[in-house]
Structure formats: C-alpha cells, structure tokens
C-alpha cells in the first residue's frame, strides 16, 4: 500500500528539477535560470514498467554562500537517507566532479542506501566523453549518462532505480497493524505523544531495524490492537539554515501521510488554529486518509464547562473542508484521553475501509433524490441512474448520470452528507467519480 520513495539529490543547477519534470512527464515544478525561484511541486507519483513509486525532488534550495551550500546539501541528503528507498544523485557533466559532490557521495555511501549516479547534461549521443569517466571517482558504481532536457538516458536511469526498489511483496500491509502518521507543526507535542505512549504501553520495537526510512517508526501494542506510529518530529531538528525547514516539514509530512492509514493532525491548544495546520490537514485529505484532529496541551488551557464545546465549534469552522474528522482534546503531558485516541484511530481506520453494498447505496440515493430534487439547467434535470462503490481507502463512489455538468458541487455535497448520515464514514474523506451514460 505504501509506495516506495525515490529521492533526487544533488547540487543546485545540476538539473534536478528538469529531471524531475522529465520523469514525471509534467512541468509542475518550475525550472528557471534565475536562482531563488520557488518550486512548490516537490513530489509526484511515477510509474515505470508497471512499478509505481513516489519521486521526490529535494532541490529548490538556493544557497547564498558556499559554506551554506554544503550544509544544505548535507541536510537534503540526510532527508533522502531517512525517507527514501532509492536515491538518485544528480551530477553535471559540464562542471565535472566538484568537492561538494564528493562530500555528499561519501555521506550517501555510508548510509548504505541504494544509489543511482546520474551524470546529467550528457546531451550528445554516442560514446561518453573523457570527462564522463571522472565520475567513477565518486565510488558509487557505474554512472548513467542522462540528458534531462532531451530525455536521453532517462530509461536507463529508471531501469537502474527499479533494480534497487524493494521487492513488491514488501509493500503489502500487515493487515492487523494500523500505521498512524502524527503530523503537525513543530512544537505542538508530536514527540511528547509518542514518548508518552511508548513510556506507558508495551512498545514491541522502538526504532524498527532495517531501512533507515523506518528510523522514526514506533510499534505499539495495547488492548486496542497493533499500531505503528510514524513520528514526523524530525522536522524540528534545527539547522543553521532556516529556509528549507518549512519545505522539508511539508515533504516529511507528505511522506509520512503516504505511508499511513490514519493521520493524527495535531494542533496546539494554547496557540489555536493556524494556516499551517490547515495546509498539513489538506495533505491528509487529498491523500484520502482517515484523519483525527487532536488538540494537544489541553492541560495548559484555562477552562470552564463550555470551553471544549466552543473550541470544537471554532475548529469545525477552521477545518470545514474536513468536517468528517473527529476532534479530540488530549494532553501528551498528563496522558489525558490518550487511550481514547487509540479507540478513535481504530474506528476511523475501519471507516476508511468501509464497503457499502450497491443495494443499500441505491436505497439511500432514491431517498435522497426524492427529498431534494437534483439540479436543473435550461429545463434539463440531472438524473443519477445508479451508484456503486468500487473501492475503499478512501470510500469511492461512482455515479452514473445523464449529464456530468449538472452534477454541481453543492448537490454532490448534499449526497455526501446523506450517505454519511446513514453509514457514518466518520473520519474519512470520500470520493465521487461521475460517469455520463447516455
Ligand atoms: P536544479 O537546481 O538542480 O533543480 O537544476 P535545474 O533543473 O533548475 O536546471 C538548472 C539549469 O540546467 C537549467 O537552466 C536547465 O535548463 C539546465 N539543464 C538541466 N538539465 C539539462 C540537460 O540535460 N542538458 C542541458 N544542456 N541543460 C540542462
Ligand atoms: P513536536 O515538535 O511536535 O514533536 O513537539 P514536542 O513533543 O517536542 O513538544 C514541544 C513542547 O511542548 C515541549 O516543551 C513539550 O514539553 C510541550 N508539550 C508537549 N505536549 C504537551 C502537553 O500536553 N501539555 C503541555 N503543557 N505541554 C506539552
């Protein structure tokens, strides 16, 4: 279920973004000669020879001075070492091997992660030029000639990546284990929660051995079941360079979410809701994962009998796009309601995997369309003939209709609510696929 991660690392201007775009067949990330351009698209789903993986561009950092450059490159490489299954180190044929390439190569090699060395800007076809052989000095095995601009060599590069991917059966989830990503801004209390849980409950394996990608995973077993907590607290590791932190925290959260079945979106009770919280929550929503909004540090809030209700009301407005998510007030410090959190995790996970029979679904549909007639336009009325749920995680519904353009968002929202009224689906997003049928 969780896709392998392939990370692209390398100095600025070697062509990482160009390569990313070429490999993902898109122009989502912006390539410019001017330094300082922000590239917000940093990950994409890829497929090569039937094998899916997530490609991550760790680039986009524009250093101001050389010493900053090296520290940023190390940080980038560190992130890749932690999170990726395979790392592509991109170098530049035109500039040859430079000191920073060597430094990062040593670091990557020590990590033991599978590596693919890409010598980019090899624009001319045919035998490699003499400069190419210099790249063997990096000690990373056979370099692959690539021209990200023209696309030469990208097939060889992907073949090499595929060779290093973990065998596919490893991706099969153990179905009695629920993987939980704990996401949120720095300092909201993510690691405190994990520490609290591992201090109190039986932790089978902390820091599961094996790939370094799992270094922040904690496996826990309690009366509610087996869980793997994916802690994204690595975000907080301070660095002298502050710019890339935000970017990396989003990336870390994204990767954790991809690997999880349930997301715990943690906010700080004292601070309240911020834009960054909704950004993180939006990632979970888009990924179709079950979510719980957890308000931590509840011990530190001065309250009377009404505080929780009004806090909850306010949060439901702030997180209106995920009104399905239950809200829980906890304290990682005192342990208040941490037990309840596990019950909820188990519950929303089951909701995310819920399958509704076609018969029941169409009963709800008939009832819903009788209560509120579907919209019309210029005398033509939307007809929903039939509805079925082909897949789960998240529950996805296909609606066969006469005209897709009449199926406005508001009516979709209405149907969604009707389905939720009847079947619950608490804590999980749902998706609609609209198909026209004449
Ligand atoms: P990044 O900083 O590593 O992400 O590098 P970019 O992808 O932004 O590329 C830096 C510059 O190198 C841009 O001007 C690209 O057009 C150029 N470039 C990237 N790949 C190639 C290539 O294969 N051949 C040539 N000639 N130029 C390239
Ligand atoms: P992270 O960056 O999200 O992992 O946050 P930490 O777990 O490192 O916590 C940040 C700070 O918040 C620390 O000083 C914690 O002691 C404090 N903290 C965490 N949970 C609670 C809580 O439930 N109540 C109170 N009062 N403080 C907390």
XYZ file of C-alpha atoms and ligand atoms in Angstrom:
494
model
C 0.000 0.000 0.000
C 2.712 2.445 0.793
C 4.695 3.329 -2.270
C 8.469 3.197 -2.362
C 10.123 6.595 -2.321
C 12.827 7.668 -4.762
C 14.628 10.894 -3.911
C 16.622 13.125 -6.228
C 19.553 14.914 -4.593
C 22.434 16.996 -5.876
C 23.912 20.478 -6.071
C 21.868 23.399 -7.305
C 21.775 23.773 -11.079
C 22.788 20.249 -11.963
C 19.295 19.767 -13.369
C 17.295 18.074 -10.591
C 14.059 19.884 -11.326
C 14.439 19.360 -15.053
C 14.953 15.666 -14.422
C 12.019 15.525 -12.032
C 9.795 17.072 -14.664
C 11.048 14.786 -17.375
C 10.492 11.697 -15.263
C 7.056 12.733 -14.130
C 6.153 13.886 -17.615
C 4.979 17.194 -16.319
C 6.111 20.714 -15.936
C 4.825 21.020 -12.443
C 7.969 22.258 -10.873
C 9.321 25.462 -12.232
C 12.716 25.494 -13.854
C 14.409 28.822 -14.219
C 17.901 30.065 -14.720
C 17.308 32.724 -12.108
C 18.201 31.488 -8.668
C 15.669 31.905 -5.933
C 12.685 30.657 -7.828
C 10.346 28.729 -5.635
C 9.293 25.354 -6.801
C 6.415 24.130 -4.842
C 5.742 20.870 -6.551
C 8.236 18.520 -4.972
C 6.763 15.059 -5.217
C 4.853 13.123 -7.820
C 3.611 9.632 -8.442
C 5.533 7.827 -11.144
C 5.304 4.540 -12.874
C 7.941 2.681 -14.829
C 7.443 -0.794 -16.287
C 4.313 -1.223 -14.211
C 6.007 -0.369 -10.955
C 4.695 2.635 -9.025
C 6.787 4.836 -6.778
C 6.841 8.330 -5.411
C 9.513 10.602 -6.820
C 10.739 13.414 -4.616
C 12.755 16.440 -5.675
C 14.774 17.562 -2.703
C 16.115 20.550 -4.608
C 14.934 24.070 -4.778
C 17.231 25.412 -2.133
C 19.090 28.463 -3.192
C 22.130 28.936 -1.022
C 23.668 32.319 -0.513
C 27.227 31.298 0.194
C 29.387 28.249 -0.337
C 29.502 27.040 3.237
C 25.746 27.316 3.480
C 25.553 25.366 0.255
C 27.378 22.400 1.688
C 25.328 22.301 4.857
C 22.146 22.441 2.848
C 23.292 19.680 0.585
C 24.017 17.562 3.619
C 20.598 18.275 5.024
C 18.996 17.360 1.753
C 20.970 14.137 1.582
C 20.057 13.355 5.182
C 16.380 13.711 4.418
C 16.763 11.392 1.449
C 18.667 8.880 3.555
C 15.925 8.892 6.163
C 12.980 8.746 3.841
C 13.899 7.236 0.515
C 14.239 3.666 -0.669
C 16.488 4.660 -3.538
C 18.488 7.856 -4.010
C 19.412 9.388 -7.351
C 22.480 11.585 -7.024
C 22.492 14.025 -9.901
C 25.796 15.473 -11.102
C 26.665 17.674 -14.030
C 28.897 16.554 -16.879
C 29.755 20.128 -17.772
C 31.110 21.092 -14.379
C 32.656 17.695 -13.731
C 33.077 16.286 -10.238
C 33.314 19.047 -7.646
C 34.231 18.865 -3.968
C 30.616 19.049 -2.792
C 29.672 16.097 -4.972
C 32.373 14.058 -3.274
C 31.279 15.108 0.173
C 27.681 14.123 -0.434
C 28.704 10.920 -2.216
C 30.620 9.824 0.892
C 27.672 10.589 3.087
C 25.238 8.699 0.875
C 27.566 5.760 0.540
C 27.950 5.442 4.308
C 24.187 5.266 4.687
C 24.073 2.034 2.753
C 21.042 3.232 0.822
C 20.723 2.051 -2.761
C 22.140 4.734 -5.006
C 21.970 5.583 -8.665
C 24.509 8.031 -10.030
C 23.204 10.258 -12.779
C 25.563 12.329 -14.906
C 23.222 14.903 -16.303
C 23.675 17.279 -19.213
C 25.168 14.465 -21.295
C 23.410 15.983 -24.270
C 25.326 14.381 -27.091
C 24.602 10.821 -28.018
C 27.249 8.218 -28.593
C 30.380 7.295 -26.694
C 30.875 9.119 -23.456
C 33.396 11.953 -23.480
C 36.580 11.630 -21.446
C 35.137 13.783 -18.647
C 32.486 11.173 -18.028
C 34.972 8.690 -16.557
C 35.866 11.143 -13.836
C 32.527 10.293 -12.200
C 33.749 6.802 -11.360
C 35.894 8.577 -8.748
C 32.776 9.144 -6.675
C 32.898 5.447 -5.874
C 29.222 4.950 -6.472
C 29.448 2.420 -9.256
C 28.583 2.936 -12.903
C 27.410 6.435 -13.658
C 24.480 6.767 -16.048
C 24.573 9.359 -18.810
C 21.413 11.399 -18.888
C 20.174 14.468 -20.642
C 17.230 15.661 -18.614
C 16.477 18.277 -21.234
C 16.352 15.879 -24.167
C 15.313 12.801 -22.253
C 18.270 10.617 -23.305
C 19.231 8.041 -20.744
C 16.178 8.518 -18.550
C 15.030 4.987 -19.405
C 18.363 3.529 -18.278
C 18.161 5.625 -15.164
C 14.698 4.340 -14.287
C 15.756 0.756 -15.019
C 18.564 1.197 -12.511
C 16.158 2.676 -9.967
C 13.776 -0.253 -10.406
C 16.564 -2.744 -9.817
C 17.101 -1.225 -6.411
C 13.499 -0.938 -5.296
C 12.472 -3.290 -2.527
C 10.563 -6.334 -3.770
C 6.928 -5.613 -4.344
C 5.576 -8.014 -1.743
C 7.145 -5.810 0.933
C 4.555 -3.210 0.116
C 1.738 -5.408 1.270
C 0.472 -4.122 4.586
C 0.198 -6.429 7.501
C -3.497 -6.062 7.908
C -3.671 -6.225 11.657
C -1.334 -3.253 12.041
C -2.587 0.299 11.684
C 0.012 2.803 10.564
C -0.562 6.201 12.096
C 1.163 9.396 10.955
C 1.406 12.031 13.631
C 1.626 15.298 11.791
C 1.551 18.952 12.702
C 3.688 21.996 13.156
C 6.885 21.939 15.174
C 6.363 22.081 18.947
C 2.741 21.008 19.060
C 3.804 17.928 21.011
C 4.176 15.126 18.481
C 7.246 13.563 20.043
C 5.821 14.070 23.510
C 2.829 12.000 22.485
C 4.971 9.234 21.045
C 7.148 9.279 24.157
C 4.125 9.197 26.377
C 2.725 6.209 24.554
C 5.994 4.329 24.421
C 6.643 5.052 28.078
C 3.280 3.711 29.163
C 2.461 0.956 26.818
C 4.243 -2.039 25.592
C 6.488 -0.964 22.789
C 7.430 -4.002 20.835
C 10.129 -2.443 18.794
C 11.228 1.084 19.021
C 13.180 2.323 16.030
C 12.469 -0.735 13.963
C 15.631 -2.126 12.482
C 16.125 -2.344 8.781
C 15.856 0.569 6.483
C 16.696 3.944 7.910
C 13.441 5.140 6.448
C 11.786 3.492 9.406
C 14.042 5.152 11.933
C 11.195 7.194 13.352
C 8.644 4.400 13.423
C 7.486 3.053 16.761
C 5.470 -0.109 17.024
C 2.984 -0.257 19.843
C 0.591 -2.917 21.046
C -2.220 -2.320 23.501
C -5.735 -3.521 24.195
C -6.945 -1.731 21.052
C -4.574 -3.519 18.704
C -1.230 -3.092 17.000
C -0.105 0.269 15.728
C 2.936 1.768 14.078
C 3.395 5.402 14.957
C 5.132 7.419 12.298
C 6.579 10.422 14.013
C 7.409 13.381 11.838
C 9.129 15.209 14.647
C 12.369 15.085 12.686
C 11.025 18.327 11.291
C 12.142 20.099 14.370
C 15.783 19.237 14.076
C 17.092 22.748 13.972
C 19.554 23.829 11.393
C 21.528 26.952 10.826
C 19.659 27.426 7.630
C 16.058 28.225 8.276
C 14.684 28.499 4.767
C 14.351 24.868 3.812
C 12.731 23.879 7.096
C 9.237 24.728 6.007
C 9.696 22.947 2.740
C 11.151 19.861 4.356
C 8.486 19.766 7.002
C 5.821 19.663 4.338
C 7.736 16.977 2.496
C 8.225 14.900 5.626
C 4.564 15.182 6.476
C 3.613 14.195 2.944
C 5.821 11.122 3.020
C 4.532 10.083 6.426
C 0.940 10.507 5.256
C 1.551 8.347 2.191
C 2.752 5.521 4.395
C -0.060 5.792 6.908
C -3.643 4.615 7.066
C -4.647 7.133 9.715
C -3.400 10.691 10.221
C -3.391 12.362 13.584
C -3.381 16.065 12.868
C -2.077 17.701 15.988
C -2.597 21.292 16.931
C -1.527 23.234 19.989
C -4.448 24.132 22.261
C -2.695 27.240 23.554
C -1.931 28.534 20.098
C -5.141 27.553 18.362
C -5.643 27.012 14.657
C -3.160 28.428 12.129
C -2.940 28.346 8.341
C -0.109 25.859 8.521
C -2.395 23.422 10.330
C -4.890 23.530 7.519
C -2.130 23.005 4.973
C -0.993 19.849 6.710
C -4.580 18.658 7.145
C -5.173 19.331 3.449
C -2.396 16.880 2.559
C -4.120 14.134 4.541
C -7.469 14.978 2.980
C -6.093 14.907 -0.562
C -4.332 11.635 0.095
C -7.684 10.122 1.047
C -6.555 9.062 4.504
C -8.626 8.793 7.645
C -7.931 11.730 9.972
C -8.394 12.784 13.547
C -7.839 16.325 14.728
C -6.081 16.222 18.047
C -5.882 19.309 20.202
C -2.875 18.764 22.446
C -1.774 20.574 25.630
C -5.360 20.643 26.858
C -3.933 20.635 30.392
C -2.480 24.080 29.787
C -5.776 25.706 28.827
C -7.864 27.546 31.369
C -11.343 26.206 31.033
C -14.850 26.318 32.313
C -17.711 23.993 31.402
C -18.148 25.493 27.956
C -14.576 25.793 26.748
C -14.389 22.492 24.923
C -17.654 22.989 23.077
C -16.804 26.428 21.838
C -13.284 25.337 20.926
C -14.736 22.447 18.970
C -17.202 24.676 17.184
C -14.479 27.069 16.144
C -12.277 24.237 14.867
C -15.107 22.784 12.817
C -15.253 26.091 11.004
C -11.487 26.246 10.565
C -11.362 22.707 9.227
C -14.624 22.952 7.317
C -13.172 21.047 4.371
C -12.746 18.025 6.613
C -15.799 18.255 8.799
C -15.802 14.443 8.878
C -12.751 14.386 11.163
C -13.446 13.801 14.857
C -11.841 16.283 17.241
C -10.192 15.045 20.415
C -8.710 17.091 23.240
C -5.705 15.452 24.830
C -2.644 16.089 26.909
C 0.529 14.301 25.975
C 1.910 15.606 29.250
C -0.663 14.103 31.605
C -1.868 11.325 29.327
C -5.447 12.611 29.381
C -7.602 10.858 26.750
C -4.611 9.235 25.048
C -6.405 5.932 25.460
C -9.459 7.325 23.709
C -7.176 8.324 20.837
C -6.423 4.673 20.102
C -10.115 3.806 20.081
C -10.692 6.581 17.591
C -7.761 5.557 15.410
C -9.170 2.073 15.175
C -12.614 3.404 14.421
C -11.703 5.875 11.681
C -9.455 3.269 10.095
C -12.425 0.910 9.815
C -14.497 3.717 8.325
C -11.823 4.438 5.728
C -12.029 0.792 4.667
C -15.824 0.584 4.768
C -17.619 -1.006 1.855
C -21.285 -0.262 1.238
C -23.364 -2.657 -0.833
C -24.763 -1.350 -4.095
C -28.282 -2.176 -2.956
C -28.075 -0.104 0.202
C -26.339 2.707 -1.604
C -29.107 2.972 -4.180
C -31.763 2.946 -1.486
C -30.074 5.983 0.015
C -29.786 7.552 -3.414
C -33.503 7.047 -4.141
C -34.425 8.530 -0.800
C -32.050 11.485 -1.199
C -33.220 12.398 -4.703
C -36.844 12.159 -3.581
C -36.230 14.583 -0.725
C -34.207 17.115 -2.672
C -34.572 17.054 -6.417
C -31.350 17.097 -8.425
C -30.484 20.432 -10.070
C -31.735 21.531 -13.456
C -30.319 23.775 -16.128
C -32.344 25.204 -19.008
C -35.102 22.697 -18.435
C -32.750 19.733 -18.295
C -32.617 17.881 -14.992
C -29.738 15.882 -13.596
C -30.558 12.186 -13.393
C -28.476 9.889 -11.254
C -29.243 6.430 -12.574
C -27.129 4.358 -10.370
C -24.380 4.413 -7.806
C -21.787 1.899 -6.759
C -18.677 1.781 -4.592
C -15.785 0.192 -6.456
C -13.055 0.865 -3.907
C -12.133 1.801 -0.370
C -9.377 3.831 1.305
C -10.996 6.224 0.823
C -14.511 5.035 0.054
C -15.029 5.947 -3.597
C -18.395 6.115 -5.301
C -19.120 6.044 -8.996
C -22.299 7.820 -10.056
C -23.773 7.163 -13.465
C -25.592 10.264 -14.624
C -27.205 11.745 -17.721
C -25.106 14.924 -17.683
C -21.987 15.375 -15.591
C -22.084 19.169 -15.870
C -25.374 19.240 -13.968
C -23.898 17.399 -11.021
C -22.898 20.548 -9.161
C -20.647 20.518 -6.185
C -23.465 21.511 -3.878
C -25.582 18.523 -4.843
C -22.569 16.275 -4.522
C -22.069 17.675 -1.053
C -25.699 17.002 -0.246
C -25.419 13.377 -1.364
C -22.205 13.001 0.562
C -23.971 14.192 3.690
C -26.899 11.848 3.141
C -24.541 8.908 2.745
C -22.702 9.979 5.890
C -25.982 10.313 7.798
C -26.812 6.727 7.020
C -23.460 4.962 7.019
C -21.308 7.174 9.229
C -17.996 7.153 7.397
C -16.685 9.181 10.262
C -13.122 10.374 9.988
C -12.686 9.519 6.341
C -12.917 11.590 3.183
C -14.941 10.121 0.359
C -14.668 10.493 -3.387
C -17.149 10.719 -6.181
C -16.463 9.729 -9.748
C -19.050 10.963 -12.197
C -19.705 8.956 -15.345
C -22.031 10.000 -18.104
C -24.242 7.398 -19.607
C -26.492 8.357 -22.495
P 18.399 22.132 -10.136
O 18.797 23.361 -9.409
O 19.372 21.005 -9.888
O 16.990 21.704 -9.905
O 18.577 22.448 -11.698
P 17.500 22.872 -12.798
O 16.654 21.723 -13.177
O 16.842 24.119 -12.363
O 18.452 23.143 -14.022
C 19.467 24.126 -13.989
C 19.812 24.540 -15.383
O 20.394 23.439 -16.107
C 18.600 24.992 -16.201
O 18.986 26.086 -16.978
C 18.307 23.783 -17.094
O 17.712 24.154 -18.290
C 19.693 23.223 -17.320
N 19.662 21.771 -17.593
C 19.029 20.829 -16.872
N 19.196 19.613 -17.426
C 19.945 19.790 -18.537
C 20.452 18.910 -19.559
O 20.241 17.699 -19.573
N 21.208 19.480 -20.533
C 21.466 20.803 -20.565
N 22.195 21.264 -21.549
N 20.992 21.665 -19.630
C 20.249 21.165 -18.632
P 6.966 18.356 18.457
O 7.912 19.315 17.837
O 5.628 18.461 17.828
O 7.463 16.949 18.489
O 6.756 18.844 19.986
P 7.415 18.305 21.333
O 6.865 16.977 21.686
O 8.887 18.415 21.238
O 6.806 19.351 22.368
C 7.080 20.729 22.289
C 6.919 21.362 23.657
O 5.572 21.277 24.096
C 7.752 20.699 24.744
O 8.275 21.708 25.549
C 6.756 19.839 25.484
O 7.125 19.661 26.830
C 5.492 20.662 25.375
N 4.295 19.804 25.432
C 4.047 18.729 24.650
N 2.858 18.172 24.965
C 2.340 18.930 25.962
C 1.110 18.868 26.712
O 0.247 18.004 26.535
N 0.921 19.831 27.643
C 1.832 20.811 27.878
N 1.548 21.701 28.802
N 2.980 20.891 27.198
C 3.257 19.966 26.243
